[in-house]
Amino acid sequence: MDPERERTGRHLKKGRKRRRAANTLVGAAEAMRARWTLEERQPEAKKARLSTILFAENCEVTHDQLCELLKYAVLGKSSVPKPSWCQLFHQNHLNNVVVFVLQGMSQLHFYRFYLEFGFLRKSFRHKFRLPPPSSNFLADIIGLQKKQVTGDLSKMVEGSLPSASSKVSINLQNDPIIQKYGSKKVGLTRCLLTKEEMKTFHFPLQGFPDCENFVPTKCNGSITDNSPLFGLDCEMCLTSKGRELTRISLVAEGGCCVMDELVKPDNKIMDYLTSFSGITKKILNPVTTKLKDVQRHLKALLPPDAVLVGHSLDLDLRALKMIHPYVIDTSLLYVREQGRRFKLKFLAKAILGKDIQCPDRLGHDATEDARTTLELARYFLKYGPRKIAELNLEALASHQELLAAGQELRNTAEIVYQPNTSVLECLDLMGQKLLFLTREAETSELCSARNCQTIKCLSNKEVLEQARVEIPLFPFSIVQFSFEPFSPNLTEEMNKRMRIKWTEMSTVYAGPFSKNCNLRALKRLFKSFGPIRSMTLVLETHQVQRPVTELTLDCNTLVNELEQDSENRGTIYLSGVSETFKEHLLQQSNLFLGLEAVILPKDLKSGKQKRYCFLKFKTFGSAQRALNILKGKHWKLKGRHALTPRHLHAWLRGLPPESRRPPGVRVIPPPSEQQALQALKVDHPKIAAWRWGRKIGKLYHSLGPGTLCLILLPGTKSTHGSFSGLGLMGIKDEEESITPNMCS
């Protein structure tokens, strides 16, 4: 941005180191935990990253805890507490958040069609169980209360405006904003500068002598009150030919930055204007982008009816050497007496309650300024000229009243620190909007929220198509796909069959044994591999194998795929561990390179550590080397590569007695459901799981790096009860840690 506009900010720079207060460490395990803290201080760690384990013993994450993570992803630890159940490192390097909701699906569906959901199980390392669905799942996970949708949220925004009306008598009719626009709300087209105004304020125009080499944006579509707004801001330097462009930022209406480029001027630089632009010789040296590249990119980005919003936008367009016919200039929109103009920094504070261009920063943040101008235009359109006039901006311009208003704003902004703050409020404070894509038939409180851009579609296919276009324009998106639920009876029967199938897979067949075998010694031998539910001795058979039934046909395939599950990959299961195992392991941690997590389950009743554990490693190779060592003569443990993810282990552990059965006994479904179950195996639901898993996979691959992505299967309800949901999450192209951590 130009120094003529007296705005300050910061330049494009690398993420700051995120510091954390050191904990009081006791013992080797706590010292290992402290390496989390050290990792956040490493200068080379430049990507957002999730922790490798979740801290809930039963791996169930409540809707409130999910909301904790989403709020932290938006604001960071300077404003909201860290999530209590997981670690999100380097939040300031997180670029976007996308939440996919598969309405009508549960954990049961995921494991019924486990082989078909190939992309989901292989791509997301972090899986967790969700409680049964509430009446409004979406409202719960973003912390949205009914009263906040229509009342509190609006009051919060209105309340954040400093009001001088109680101190100064305001004659609204004499206010320059009322004189220009009237007192009623106006549409977008009324806020556009006319051609005469653009001529008066020296905007570049087609056919003018000083604009001969300027490039038109080719935006000549019909403008309506629904045309898209784009915030624009540029930084300049001083060259031998005058002012030239060094940085451009373009922000879409959702608040997402769609273009942020450094630009190398064509002529010799005389002054980098670093105190205003934040640009230095070191920053600009490696840059190869030229003005013509930016012009070409901008023309491709802007739709035909695009409206550019900026503060003293004429200077930006002249730096770009471009002509655009549809503009809103916030320095002219918020009209001041005698032709003077309010500074952007003042308007941001007085209207939006935001501190921008802070003095402790070097230079400008063009993206922040572009987003601020966009927010100011949206505010004007939402509340109208009268609301602006009532603020008495002229009176607030005095230093004393601005300080008093700033204190009032700080007091009001404390709502951010309250536990009941919603994700929408967090986005609002960042000047951003939430994108919500769903089907027409679905209803949600989210649709009527003020700070939410809702797009309703006729089908899941249309939701998918819209998502590809809209997600890049918004920093936070919720995409909801809706699937036809199964009948309650069918769901219950499927639940029983799936639990029996997993129980059958957990059954070991061994033998043959003689009639004189020692059962106690046999049980002790099997128990050394892990906890045993029950043991049955069958003496009438000479052939030992798993009975082949309808439910066990694909067991071997399923076991192989479980080993390849992203959550199991690199994880080993060990049995026979003692209470001192963890300390012993840490003392010899140099033997176990790439160790990420030690998971020591406890008995839920006694609280004592169980005799088995899971070790999670960075790579499969590291896990294999560790397994060889731990099964060797010095450690003498039994183990193998893990098969059951922790959330699934917790689910199977809660298997009710009535669902268990003797091995090999075939379950006959109720006659009325038998045909439906046959279709279930070979027809629509199975194919749909495979198809939509692949489609979501393609959409995921199109997301930008640094995108936090969550896949949520909310769970289902039936007349037989409720079924838990399942969550999967990961960061696109996340940089995995090799730091071990403990969960005991």
GROMACS .gro file of N, CA, C and O in nm, residues 36-98:
model
  252
   36TRP      N    1   0.760  -3.196   2.285
   36TRP     CA    2   0.654  -3.128   2.207
   36TRP      C    3   0.681  -2.979   2.206
   36TRP      O    4   0.676  -2.912   2.104
   37THR      N    5   0.709  -2.925   2.326
   37THR     CA    6   0.733  -2.783   2.340
   37THR      C    7   0.855  -2.741   2.259
   37THR      O    8   0.852  -2.641   2.187
   38LEU      N    9   0.962  -2.819   2.270
   38LEU     CA   10   1.084  -2.785   2.198
   38LEU      C   11   1.062  -2.784   2.048
   38LEU      O   12   1.115  -2.702   1.976
   39GLU      N   13   0.979  -2.877   2.001
   39GLU     CA   14   0.956  -2.887   1.857
   39GLU      C   15   0.892  -2.761   1.805
   39GLU      O   16   0.922  -2.715   1.696
   40GLU      N   17   0.802  -2.701   1.882
   40GLU     CA   18   0.736  -2.580   1.833
   40GLU      C   19   0.834  -2.464   1.823
   40GLU      O   20   0.806  -2.364   1.760
   41ARG      N   21   0.951  -2.475   1.888
   41ARG     CA   22   1.049  -2.368   1.884
   41ARG      C   23   1.151  -2.387   1.773
   41ARG      O   24   1.235  -2.303   1.752
   42GLN      N   25   1.147  -2.500   1.707
   42GLN     CA   26   1.244  -2.526   1.601
   42GLN      C   27   1.212  -2.439   1.480
   42GLN      O   28   1.103  -2.440   1.429
   43PRO      N   29   1.310  -2.362   1.431
   43PRO     CA   30   1.284  -2.271   1.319
   43PRO      C   31   1.249  -2.343   1.190
   43PRO      O   32   1.183  -2.288   1.105
   44GLU      N   33   1.293  -2.471   1.175
   44GLU     CA   34   1.266  -2.539   1.049
   44GLU      C   35   1.124  -2.594   1.041
   44GLU      O   36   1.080  -2.637   0.935
   45ALA      N   37   1.051  -2.596   1.153
   45ALA     CA   38   0.915  -2.650   1.151
   45ALA      C   39   0.821  -2.542   1.099
   45ALA      O   40   0.785  -2.450   1.170
   46LYS      N   41   0.781  -2.552   0.973
   46LYS     CA   42   0.707  -2.445   0.908
   46LYS      C   43   0.568  -2.486   0.863
   46LYS      O   44   0.503  -2.411   0.795
   47LYS      N   45   0.526  -2.609   0.899
   47LYS     CA   46   0.395  -2.655   0.855
   47LYS      C   47   0.309  -2.690   0.975
   47LYS      O   48   0.357  -2.740   1.075
   48ALA      N   49   0.179  -2.663   0.961
   48ALA     CA   50   0.085  -2.704   1.066
   48ALA      C   51   0.085  -2.857   1.073
   48ALA      O   52   0.097  -2.926   0.972
   49ARG      N   53   0.069  -2.911   1.194
   49ARG     CA   54   0.076  -3.055   1.213
   49ARG      C   55  -0.010  -3.095   1.332
   49ARG      O   56  -0.016  -3.025   1.433
   50LEU      N   57  -0.076  -3.209   1.319
   50LEU     CA   58  -0.156  -3.264   1.428
   50LEU      C   59  -0.073  -3.364   1.507
   50LEU      O   60   0.019  -3.426   1.454
   51SER      N   61  -0.109  -3.383   1.635
   51SER     CA   62  -0.041  -3.483   1.715
   51SER      C   63  -0.075  -3.622   1.663
   51SER      O   64  -0.174  -3.643   1.595
   52THR      N   65   0.005  -3.720   1.702
   52THR     CA   66  -0.014  -3.854   1.650
   52THR      C   67  -0.113  -3.936   1.729
   52THR      O   68  -0.156  -4.041   1.683
   53ILE      N   69  -0.147  -3.892   1.849
   53ILE     CA   70  -0.244  -3.968   1.929
   53ILE      C   71  -0.346  -3.875   1.990
   53ILE      O   72  -0.325  -3.756   2.002
   54LEU      N   73  -0.458  -3.933   2.026
   54LEU     CA   74  -0.563  -3.860   2.094
   54LEU      C   75  -0.563  -3.904   2.240
   54LEU      O   76  -0.527  -4.016   2.272
   55PHE      N   77  -0.606  -3.816   2.327
   55PHE     CA   78  -0.586  -3.840   2.469
   55PHE      C   79  -0.704  -3.902   2.540
   55PHE      O   80  -0.696  -3.933   2.658
   56ALA      N   81  -0.817  -3.918   2.475
   56ALA     CA   82  -0.932  -3.981   2.540
   56ALA      C   83  -0.908  -4.131   2.551
   56ALA      O   84  -0.874  -4.195   2.453
   57GLU      N   85  -0.928  -4.187   2.671
   57GLU     CA   86  -0.902  -4.329   2.692
   57GLU      C   87  -0.989  -4.414   2.602
   57GLU      O   88  -0.946  -4.514   2.547
   58ASN      N   89  -1.116  -4.373   2.585
   58ASN     CA   90  -1.205  -4.453   2.499
   58ASN      C   91  -1.210  -4.397   2.357
   58ASN      O   92  -1.291  -4.439   2.277
   59CYS      N   93  -1.123  -4.301   2.330
   59CYS     CA   94  -1.112  -4.241   2.195
   59CYS      C   95  -1.243  -4.175   2.150
   59CYS      O   96  -1.265  -4.160   2.030
   60GLU      N   97  -1.329  -4.139   2.242
   60GLU     CA   98  -1.452  -4.067   2.204
   60GLU      C   99  -1.429  -3.918   2.225
   60GLU      O  100  -1.384  -3.874   2.330
   61VAL      N  101  -1.459  -3.842   2.124
   61VAL     CA  102  -1.443  -3.697   2.127
   61VAL      C  103  -1.582  -3.636   2.124
   61VAL      O  104  -1.660  -3.663   2.032
   62THR      N  105  -1.614  -3.556   2.224
   62THR     CA  106  -1.747  -3.496   2.232
   62THR      C  107  -1.761  -3.384   2.129
   62THR      O  108  -1.662  -3.334   2.075
   63HIS      N  109  -1.885  -3.342   2.106
   63HIS     CA  110  -1.909  -3.233   2.011
   63HIS      C  111  -1.846  -3.103   2.061
   63HIS      O  112  -1.796  -3.023   1.981
   64ASP      N  113  -1.847  -3.081   2.193
   64ASP     CA  114  -1.783  -2.962   2.249
   64ASP      C  115  -1.632  -2.964   2.228
   64ASP      O  116  -1.571  -2.860   2.199
   65GLN      N  117  -1.572  -3.080   2.241
   65GLN     CA  118  -1.428  -3.092   2.220
   65GLN      C  119  -1.392  -3.068   2.073
   65GLN      O  120  -1.289  -3.009   2.042
   66LEU      N  121  -1.478  -3.114   1.985
   66LEU     CA  122  -1.458  -3.088   1.843
   66LEU      C  123  -1.464  -2.938   1.815
   66LEU      O  124  -1.384  -2.884   1.737
   67CYS      N  125  -1.557  -2.872   1.881
   67CYS     CA  126  -1.569  -2.726   1.868
   67CYS      C  127  -1.443  -2.656   1.918
   67CYS      O  128  -1.399  -2.556   1.860
   68GLU      N  129  -1.382  -2.708   2.026
   68GLU     CA  130  -1.256  -2.653   2.078
   68GLU      C  131  -1.149  -2.648   1.968
   68GLU      O  132  -1.082  -2.548   1.950
   69LEU      N  133  -1.135  -2.760   1.897
   69LEU     CA  134  -1.034  -2.768   1.792
   69LEU      C  135  -1.063  -2.669   1.680
   69LEU      O  136  -0.972  -2.599   1.632
   70LEU      N  137  -1.189  -2.659   1.638
   70LEU     CA  138  -1.224  -2.571   1.527
   70LEU      C  139  -1.200  -2.425   1.563
   70LEU      O  140  -1.152  -2.347   1.480
   71LYS      N  141  -1.233  -2.386   1.686
   71LYS     CA  142  -1.209  -2.248   1.729
   71LYS      C  143  -1.059  -2.219   1.735
   71LYS      O  144  -1.014  -2.111   1.695
   72TYR      N  145  -0.983  -2.314   1.787
   72TYR     CA  146  -0.838  -2.295   1.796
   72TYR      C  147  -0.777  -2.286   1.656
   72TYR      O  148  -0.682  -2.209   1.634
   73ALA      N  149  -0.831  -2.362   1.562
   73ALA     CA  150  -0.780  -2.358   1.424
   73ALA      C  151  -0.803  -2.220   1.362
   73ALA      O  152  -0.724  -2.174   1.280
   74VAL      N  153  -0.911  -2.153   1.403
   74VAL     CA  154  -0.944  -2.021   1.347
   74VAL      C  155  -0.860  -1.910   1.412
   74VAL      O  156  -0.801  -1.827   1.344
   75LEU      N  157  -0.854  -1.909   1.546
   75LEU     CA  158  -0.795  -1.796   1.617
   75LEU      C  159  -0.654  -1.820   1.669
   75LEU      O  160  -0.579  -1.726   1.686
   76GLY      N  161  -0.618  -1.943   1.700
   76GLY     CA  162  -0.486  -1.969   1.758
   76GLY      C  163  -0.485  -1.950   1.907
   76GLY      O  164  -0.580  -1.900   1.968
   77LYS      N  165  -0.372  -1.988   1.969
   77LYS     CA  166  -0.369  -1.995   2.115
   77LYS      C  167  -0.363  -1.858   2.182
   77LYS      O  168  -0.381  -1.849   2.303
   78SER      N  169  -0.338  -1.750   2.106
   78SER     CA  170  -0.335  -1.619   2.169
   78SER      C  171  -0.475  -1.574   2.211
   78SER      O  172  -0.490  -1.484   2.293
   79SER      N  173  -0.579  -1.636   2.155
   79SER     CA  174  -0.715  -1.591   2.181
   79SER      C  175  -0.802  -1.696   2.248
   79SER      O  176  -0.892  -1.660   2.325
   80VAL      N  177  -0.784  -1.821   2.219
   80VAL     CA  178  -0.869  -1.926   2.277
   80VAL      C  179  -0.781  -2.036   2.335
   80VAL      O  180  -0.668  -2.054   2.292
   81PRO      N  181  -0.833  -2.110   2.433
   81PRO     CA  182  -0.754  -2.220   2.490
   81PRO      C  183  -0.726  -2.327   2.385
   81PRO      O  184  -0.801  -2.346   2.291
   82LYS      N  185  -0.617  -2.400   2.407
   82LYS     CA  186  -0.585  -2.511   2.318
   82LYS      C  187  -0.686  -2.624   2.339
   82LYS      O  188  -0.740  -2.640   2.448
   83PRO      N  189  -0.711  -2.703   2.235
   83PRO     CA  190  -0.801  -2.818   2.253
   83PRO      C  191  -0.745  -2.913   2.357
   83PRO      O  192  -0.624  -2.935   2.364
   84SER      N  193  -0.834  -2.970   2.437
   84SER     CA  194  -0.792  -3.053   2.550
   84SER      C  195  -0.759  -3.196   2.509
   84SER      O  196  -0.701  -3.270   2.586
   85TRP      N  197  -0.795  -3.236   2.388
   85TRP     CA  198  -0.787  -3.377   2.351
   85TRP      C  199  -0.686  -3.408   2.241
   85TRP      O  200  -0.663  -3.525   2.208
   86CYS      N  201  -0.626  -3.306   2.181
   86CYS     CA  202  -0.526  -3.331   2.077
   86CYS      C  203  -0.433  -3.212   2.070
   86CYS      O  204  -0.455  -3.109   2.134
   87GLN      N  205  -0.326  -3.227   1.992
   87GLN     CA  206  -0.229  -3.120   1.974
   87GLN      C  207  -0.232  -3.072   1.830
   87GLN      O  208  -0.225  -3.153   1.737
   88LEU      N  209  -0.243  -2.940   1.811
   88LEU     CA  210  -0.231  -2.880   1.678
   88LEU      C  211  -0.111  -2.786   1.682
   88LEU      O  212  -0.116  -2.679   1.742
   89PHE      N  213  -0.002  -2.830   1.620
   89PHE     CA  214   0.121  -2.751   1.620
   89PHE      C  215   0.119  -2.649   1.506
   89PHE      O  216   0.066  -2.674   1.399
   90HIS      N  217   0.181  -2.534   1.531
   90HIS     CA  218   0.202  -2.431   1.428
   90HIS      C  219   0.070  -2.391   1.361
   90HIS      O  220   0.058  -2.388   1.239
   91GLN      N  221  -0.027  -2.357   1.444
   91GLN     CA  222  -0.160  -2.318   1.393
   91GLN      C  223  -0.150  -2.199   1.298
   91GLN      O  224  -0.230  -2.186   1.205
   92ASN      N  225  -0.050  -2.113   1.321
   92ASN     CA  226  -0.038  -1.994   1.236
   92ASN      C  227   0.001  -2.028   1.093
   92ASN      O  228  -0.002  -1.943   1.004
   93HIS      N  229   0.038  -2.155   1.067
   93HIS     CA  230   0.068  -2.198   0.931
   93HIS      C  231  -0.048  -2.274   0.869
   93HIS      O  232  -0.035  -2.330   0.760
   94LEU      N  233  -0.161  -2.275   0.939
   94LEU     CA  234  -0.280  -2.340   0.886
   94LEU      C  235  -0.347  -2.245   0.788
   94LEU      O  236  -0.369  -2.128   0.820
   95ASN      N  237  -0.379  -2.291   0.668
   95ASN     CA  238  -0.433  -2.203   0.565
   95ASN      C  239  -0.585  -2.207   0.555
   95ASN      O  240  -0.648  -2.105   0.531
   96ASN      N  241  -0.644  -2.324   0.568
   96ASN     CA  242  -0.789  -2.338   0.555
   96ASN      C  243  -0.838  -2.449   0.646
   96ASN      O  244  -0.761  -2.533   0.690
   97VAL      N  245  -0.968  -2.448   0.671
   97VAL     CA  246  -1.034  -2.556   0.744
   97VAL      C  247  -1.153  -2.602   0.659
   97VAL      O  248  -1.234  -2.520   0.616
   98VAL      N  249  -1.161  -2.733   0.633
   98VAL     CA  250  -1.273  -2.789   0.558
   98VAL      C  251  -1.329  -2.907   0.636
   98VAL      O  252  -1.255  -2.997   0.674
   0.00000   0.00000   0.00000
